[in-house]
Amino acid sequence: MIDRNIEYYNINADSFFEGSVNADMSVVRNRFLKYVPYGGKILDAGCGSGRDSKAFLSEGYDVVAFDASKEMCKRASEYIGREVLNMRFEDISFDKEFDGIWACASLLHVPSDDLPDVLQRMKKALKPGGAIYASFKYGEGTTVRGESI
């Protein structure tokens, strides 16, 4: 089965990278980091361009990043200077490994029926007392890049 969302990002990786890598998310990242111990381990879930992974790394945090798009993984890996895992939210199988999980505009790609399972997987991946940041877009309905459902 072809995942049209992932295929969209594979085809448009260069333009998505250029359009997102310089977005200033510092205010939101700093709010999130108040809940993560300095030098703690962060999972950048659906990292896209790697913008936030790079910022967390430069602040002294240990980061594991993943994205479902192979092409985005290539660009993000090159940008942050370390491997970005090619995986989906449904593949999360970490156990009490992270002090924080950053899911910036990425969980919106998870079908709503699958969201409870994905959130449970994320919760399991957190150490006790860990923090999750998740953002979604405003609106109604479901949209797949390139088409409407």
PDB file of C-alpha atoms in Angstrom:
ATOM      1  CA  MET A   1       0.000   0.000   0.000  1.00  0.00           C
ATOM      2  CA  ILE A   2       1.300   3.463  -0.889  1.00  0.00           C
ATOM      3  CA  ASP A   3       1.001   6.000   1.898  1.00  0.00           C
ATOM      4  CA  ARG A   4       0.190   9.216   0.022  1.00  0.00           C
ATOM      5  CA  ASN A   5       1.266  11.441   2.921  1.00  0.00           C
ATOM      6  CA  ILE A   6       4.701   9.848   3.084  1.00  0.00           C
ATOM      7  CA  GLU A   7       4.992   9.842  -0.680  1.00  0.00           C
ATOM      8  CA  TYR A   8       4.158  13.572  -0.710  1.00  0.00           C
ATOM      9  CA  TYR A   9       7.054  14.284   1.666  1.00  0.00           C
ATOM     10  CA  ASN A  10       9.391  12.006  -0.297  1.00  0.00           C
ATOM     11  CA  ILE A  11       8.596  13.868  -3.529  1.00  0.00           C
ATOM     12  CA  ASN A  12       8.595  17.340  -1.963  1.00  0.00           C
ATOM     13  CA  ALA A  13      11.396  16.859   0.575  1.00  0.00           C
ATOM     14  CA  ASP A  14      13.547  19.713  -0.696  1.00  0.00           C
ATOM     15  CA  SER A  15      10.781  22.303  -0.654  1.00  0.00           C
ATOM     16  CA  PHE A  16       9.441  21.128   2.715  1.00  0.00           C
ATOM     17  CA  PHE A  17      12.938  21.237   4.194  1.00  0.00           C
ATOM     18  CA  GLU A  18      13.554  24.760   2.911  1.00  0.00           C
ATOM     19  CA  GLY A  19      10.131  25.940   4.048  1.00  0.00           C
ATOM     20  CA  SER A  20      10.418  24.618   7.599  1.00  0.00           C
ATOM     21  CA  VAL A  21      14.063  24.522   8.639  1.00  0.00           C
ATOM     22  CA  ASN A  22      14.233  28.197   9.593  1.00  0.00           C
ATOM     23  CA  ALA A  23      10.865  28.529  11.331  1.00  0.00           C
ATOM     24  CA  ASP A  24      11.421  30.033  14.777  1.00  0.00           C
ATOM     25  CA  MET A  25      10.049  27.595  17.331  1.00  0.00           C
ATOM     26  CA  SER A  26      12.347  28.787  20.135  1.00  0.00           C
ATOM     27  CA  VAL A  27       9.580  30.080  22.414  1.00  0.00           C
ATOM     28  CA  VAL A  28       7.680  26.791  22.320  1.00  0.00           C
ATOM     29  CA  ARG A  29      10.862  24.693  22.596  1.00  0.00           C
ATOM     30  CA  ASN A  30      11.982  26.674  25.643  1.00  0.00           C
ATOM     31  CA  ARG A  31       8.614  26.138  27.330  1.00  0.00           C
ATOM     32  CA  PHE A  32       8.924  22.395  26.667  1.00  0.00           C
ATOM     33  CA  LEU A  33      12.500  22.265  27.961  1.00  0.00           C
ATOM     34  CA  LYS A  34      11.371  23.563  31.359  1.00  0.00           C
ATOM     35  CA  TYR A  35       9.964  20.053  31.870  1.00  0.00           C
ATOM     36  CA  VAL A  36      13.013  18.148  30.614  1.00  0.00           C
ATOM     37  CA  PRO A  37      16.118  17.804  32.796  1.00  0.00           C
ATOM     38  CA  TYR A  38      19.181  19.508  31.339  1.00  0.00           C
ATOM     39  CA  GLY A  39      21.066  17.046  29.136  1.00  0.00           C
ATOM     40  CA  GLY A  40      18.049  14.711  29.138  1.00  0.00           C
ATOM     41  CA  LYS A  41      17.055  12.447  26.297  1.00  0.00           C
ATOM     42  CA  ILE A  42      14.449  13.715  23.819  1.00  0.00           C
ATOM     43  CA  LEU A  43      12.596  11.813  21.106  1.00  0.00           C
ATOM     44  CA  ASP A  44      11.891  14.122  18.163  1.00  0.00           C
ATOM     45  CA  ALA A  45       8.898  12.256  16.782  1.00  0.00           C
ATOM     46  CA  GLY A  46       8.274  13.089  13.137  1.00  0.00           C
ATOM     47  CA  CYS A  47      11.260  15.411  12.978  1.00  0.00           C
ATOM     48  CA  GLY A  48      10.772  16.650   9.405  1.00  0.00           C
ATOM     49  CA  SER A  49      13.713  18.896   8.532  1.00  0.00           C
ATOM     50  CA  GLY A  50      15.491  18.224  11.836  1.00  0.00           C
ATOM     51  CA  ARG A  51      15.161  21.881  12.859  1.00  0.00           C
ATOM     52  CA  ASP A  52      14.158  21.126  16.445  1.00  0.00           C
ATOM     53  CA  SER A  53      16.545  18.194  16.839  1.00  0.00           C
ATOM     54  CA  LYS A  54      19.412  20.486  15.872  1.00  0.00           C
ATOM     55  CA  ALA A  55      18.275  23.109  18.398  1.00  0.00           C
ATOM     56  CA  PHE A  56      17.962  20.529  21.194  1.00  0.00           C
ATOM     57  CA  LEU A  57      21.394  19.109  20.382  1.00  0.00           C
ATOM     58  CA  SER A  58      22.955  22.570  20.420  1.00  0.00           C
ATOM     59  CA  GLU A  59      21.427  23.138  23.878  1.00  0.00           C
ATOM     60  CA  GLY A  60      23.128  20.002  25.227  1.00  0.00           C
ATOM     61  CA  TYR A  61      20.303  17.459  25.039  1.00  0.00           C
ATOM     62  CA  ASP A  62      20.590  13.888  23.791  1.00  0.00           C
ATOM     63  CA  VAL A  63      18.251  13.464  20.818  1.00  0.00           C
ATOM     64  CA  VAL A  64      16.810  10.523  18.929  1.00  0.00           C
ATOM     65  CA  ALA A  65      14.927  11.657  15.829  1.00  0.00           C
ATOM     66  CA  PHE A  66      12.659   9.814  13.440  1.00  0.00           C
ATOM     67  CA  ASP A  67      10.493  10.510  10.434  1.00  0.00           C
ATOM     68  CA  ALA A  68       8.323   8.314   8.188  1.00  0.00           C
ATOM     69  CA  SER A  69       9.675   9.847   4.974  1.00  0.00           C
ATOM     70  CA  LYS A  70      12.975   8.369   3.804  1.00  0.00           C
ATOM     71  CA  GLU A  71      13.806  11.547   1.918  1.00  0.00           C
ATOM     72  CA  MET A  72      13.154  13.748   4.967  1.00  0.00           C
ATOM     73  CA  CYS A  73      15.349  11.406   7.033  1.00  0.00           C
ATOM     74  CA  LYS A  74      18.196  11.905   4.562  1.00  0.00           C
ATOM     75  CA  ARG A  75      17.951  15.686   4.708  1.00  0.00           C
ATOM     76  CA  ALA A  76      17.477  15.832   8.471  1.00  0.00           C
ATOM     77  CA  SER A  77      20.392  13.428   9.049  1.00  0.00           C
ATOM     78  CA  GLU A  78      22.655  15.611   6.956  1.00  0.00           C
ATOM     79  CA  TYR A  79      21.416  18.757   8.714  1.00  0.00           C
ATOM     80  CA  ILE A  80      21.840  17.523  12.297  1.00  0.00           C
ATOM     81  CA  GLY A  81      24.942  15.430  11.679  1.00  0.00           C
ATOM     82  CA  ARG A  82      23.564  12.161  12.999  1.00  0.00           C
ATOM     83  CA  GLU A  83      21.302   9.343  11.888  1.00  0.00           C
ATOM     84  CA  VAL A  84      17.568   9.974  11.757  1.00  0.00           C
ATOM     85  CA  LEU A  85      15.541   6.792  12.057  1.00  0.00           C
ATOM     86  CA  ASN A  86      13.094   5.981   9.294  1.00  0.00           C
ATOM     87  CA  MET A  87      10.011   4.848  11.186  1.00  0.00           C
ATOM     88  CA  ARG A  88       6.357   5.635  11.819  1.00  0.00           C
ATOM     89  CA  PHE A  89       4.574   6.488  15.050  1.00  0.00           C
ATOM     90  CA  GLU A  90       3.036   2.999  15.012  1.00  0.00           C
ATOM     91  CA  ASP A  91       6.587   1.578  15.234  1.00  0.00           C
ATOM     92  CA  ILE A  92       7.433   3.262  18.547  1.00  0.00           C
ATOM     93  CA  SER A  93       8.536   0.496  20.902  1.00  0.00           C
ATOM     94  CA  PHE A  94      10.831   2.291  23.349  1.00  0.00           C
ATOM     95  CA  ASP A  95      10.370   1.605  27.046  1.00  0.00           C
ATOM     96  CA  LYS A  96      10.984   4.321  29.659  1.00  0.00           C
ATOM     97  CA  GLU A  97      13.839   5.753  27.588  1.00  0.00           C
ATOM     98  CA  PHE A  98      13.038   9.444  27.119  1.00  0.00           C
ATOM     99  CA  ASP A  99      12.766  12.457  29.402  1.00  0.00           C
ATOM    100  CA  GLY A 100      10.712  14.229  26.753  1.00  0.00           C
ATOM    101  CA  ILE A 101       8.961  13.599  23.466  1.00  0.00           C
ATOM    102  CA  TRP A 102       8.619  16.419  20.939  1.00  0.00           C
ATOM    103  CA  ALA A 103       5.897  15.900  18.312  1.00  0.00           C
ATOM    104  CA  CYS A 104       5.646  19.264  16.577  1.00  0.00           C
ATOM    105  CA  ALA A 105       2.952  19.212  13.871  1.00  0.00           C
ATOM    106  CA  SER A 106       3.613  15.540  13.235  1.00  0.00           C
ATOM    107  CA  LEU A 107       0.865  13.638  15.077  1.00  0.00           C
ATOM    108  CA  LEU A 108      -1.605  15.275  12.721  1.00  0.00           C
ATOM    109  CA  HIS A 109      -0.493  12.630  10.216  1.00  0.00           C
ATOM    110  CA  VAL A 110      -1.720   9.792  12.442  1.00  0.00           C
ATOM    111  CA  PRO A 111      -5.257   8.648  11.582  1.00  0.00           C
ATOM    112  CA  SER A 112      -7.587   9.623  14.434  1.00  0.00           C
ATOM    113  CA  ASP A 113      -8.547   5.975  15.050  1.00  0.00           C
ATOM    114  CA  ASP A 114      -4.860   5.134  15.612  1.00  0.00           C
ATOM    115  CA  LEU A 115      -4.113   8.094  17.879  1.00  0.00           C
ATOM    116  CA  PRO A 116      -4.972   6.390  21.217  1.00  0.00           C
ATOM    117  CA  ASP A 117      -2.534   3.536  20.481  1.00  0.00           C
ATOM    118  CA  VAL A 118       0.191   5.937  19.364  1.00  0.00           C
ATOM    119  CA  LEU A 119      -0.234   8.068  22.496  1.00  0.00           C
ATOM    120  CA  GLN A 120       0.029   4.923  24.644  1.00  0.00           C
ATOM    121  CA  ARG A 121       3.248   3.991  22.825  1.00  0.00           C
ATOM    122  CA  MET A 122       4.604   7.483  23.468  1.00  0.00           C
ATOM    123  CA  LYS A 123       3.638   7.306  27.139  1.00  0.00           C
ATOM    124  CA  LYS A 124       5.427   3.949  27.449  1.00  0.00           C
ATOM    125  CA  ALA A 125       8.545   5.456  25.839  1.00  0.00           C
ATOM    126  CA  LEU A 126       8.731   8.151  28.540  1.00  0.00           C
ATOM    127  CA  LYS A 127      10.598   7.845  31.789  1.00  0.00           C
ATOM    128  CA  PRO A 128       8.424   8.480  34.873  1.00  0.00           C
ATOM    129  CA  GLY A 129       7.688  12.203  35.044  1.00  0.00           C
ATOM    130  CA  GLY A 130       8.574  12.717  31.377  1.00  0.00           C
ATOM    131  CA  ALA A 131       6.922  15.367  29.211  1.00  0.00           C
ATOM    132  CA  ILE A 132       5.234  15.258  25.823  1.00  0.00           C
ATOM    133  CA  TYR A 133       4.775  18.242  23.530  1.00  0.00           C
ATOM    134  CA  ALA A 134       2.311  17.756  20.678  1.00  0.00           C
ATOM    135  CA  SER A 135       0.836  20.325  18.307  1.00  0.00           C
ATOM    136  CA  PHE A 136      -1.960  20.033  15.800  1.00  0.00           C
ATOM    137  CA  LYS A 137      -3.440  22.309  13.153  1.00  0.00           C
ATOM    138  CA  TYR A 138      -6.760  24.100  13.486  1.00  0.00           C
ATOM    139  CA  GLY A 139      -9.611  22.992  11.301  1.00  0.00           C
ATOM    140  CA  GLU A 140     -12.081  20.251  10.718  1.00  0.00           C
ATOM    141  CA  GLY A 141     -11.880  16.967   8.881  1.00  0.00           C
ATOM    142  CA  THR A 142      -8.955  15.008   7.583  1.00  0.00           C
ATOM    143  CA  THR A 143      -6.675  16.035   4.758  1.00  0.00           C
ATOM    144  CA  VAL A 144      -4.002  13.997   3.036  1.00  0.00           C
ATOM    145  CA  ARG A 145      -1.321  16.023   1.269  1.00  0.00           C
ATOM    146  CA  GLY A 146      -2.473  16.364  -2.312  1.00  0.00           C
ATOM    147  CA  GLU A 147      -6.086  15.297  -1.712  1.00  0.00           C
ATOM    148  CA  SER A 148      -9.030  15.628   0.671  1.00  0.00           C
ATOM    149  CA  ILE A 149     -10.796  12.778   2.392  1.00  0.00           C
TER     150      ILE A 149
END
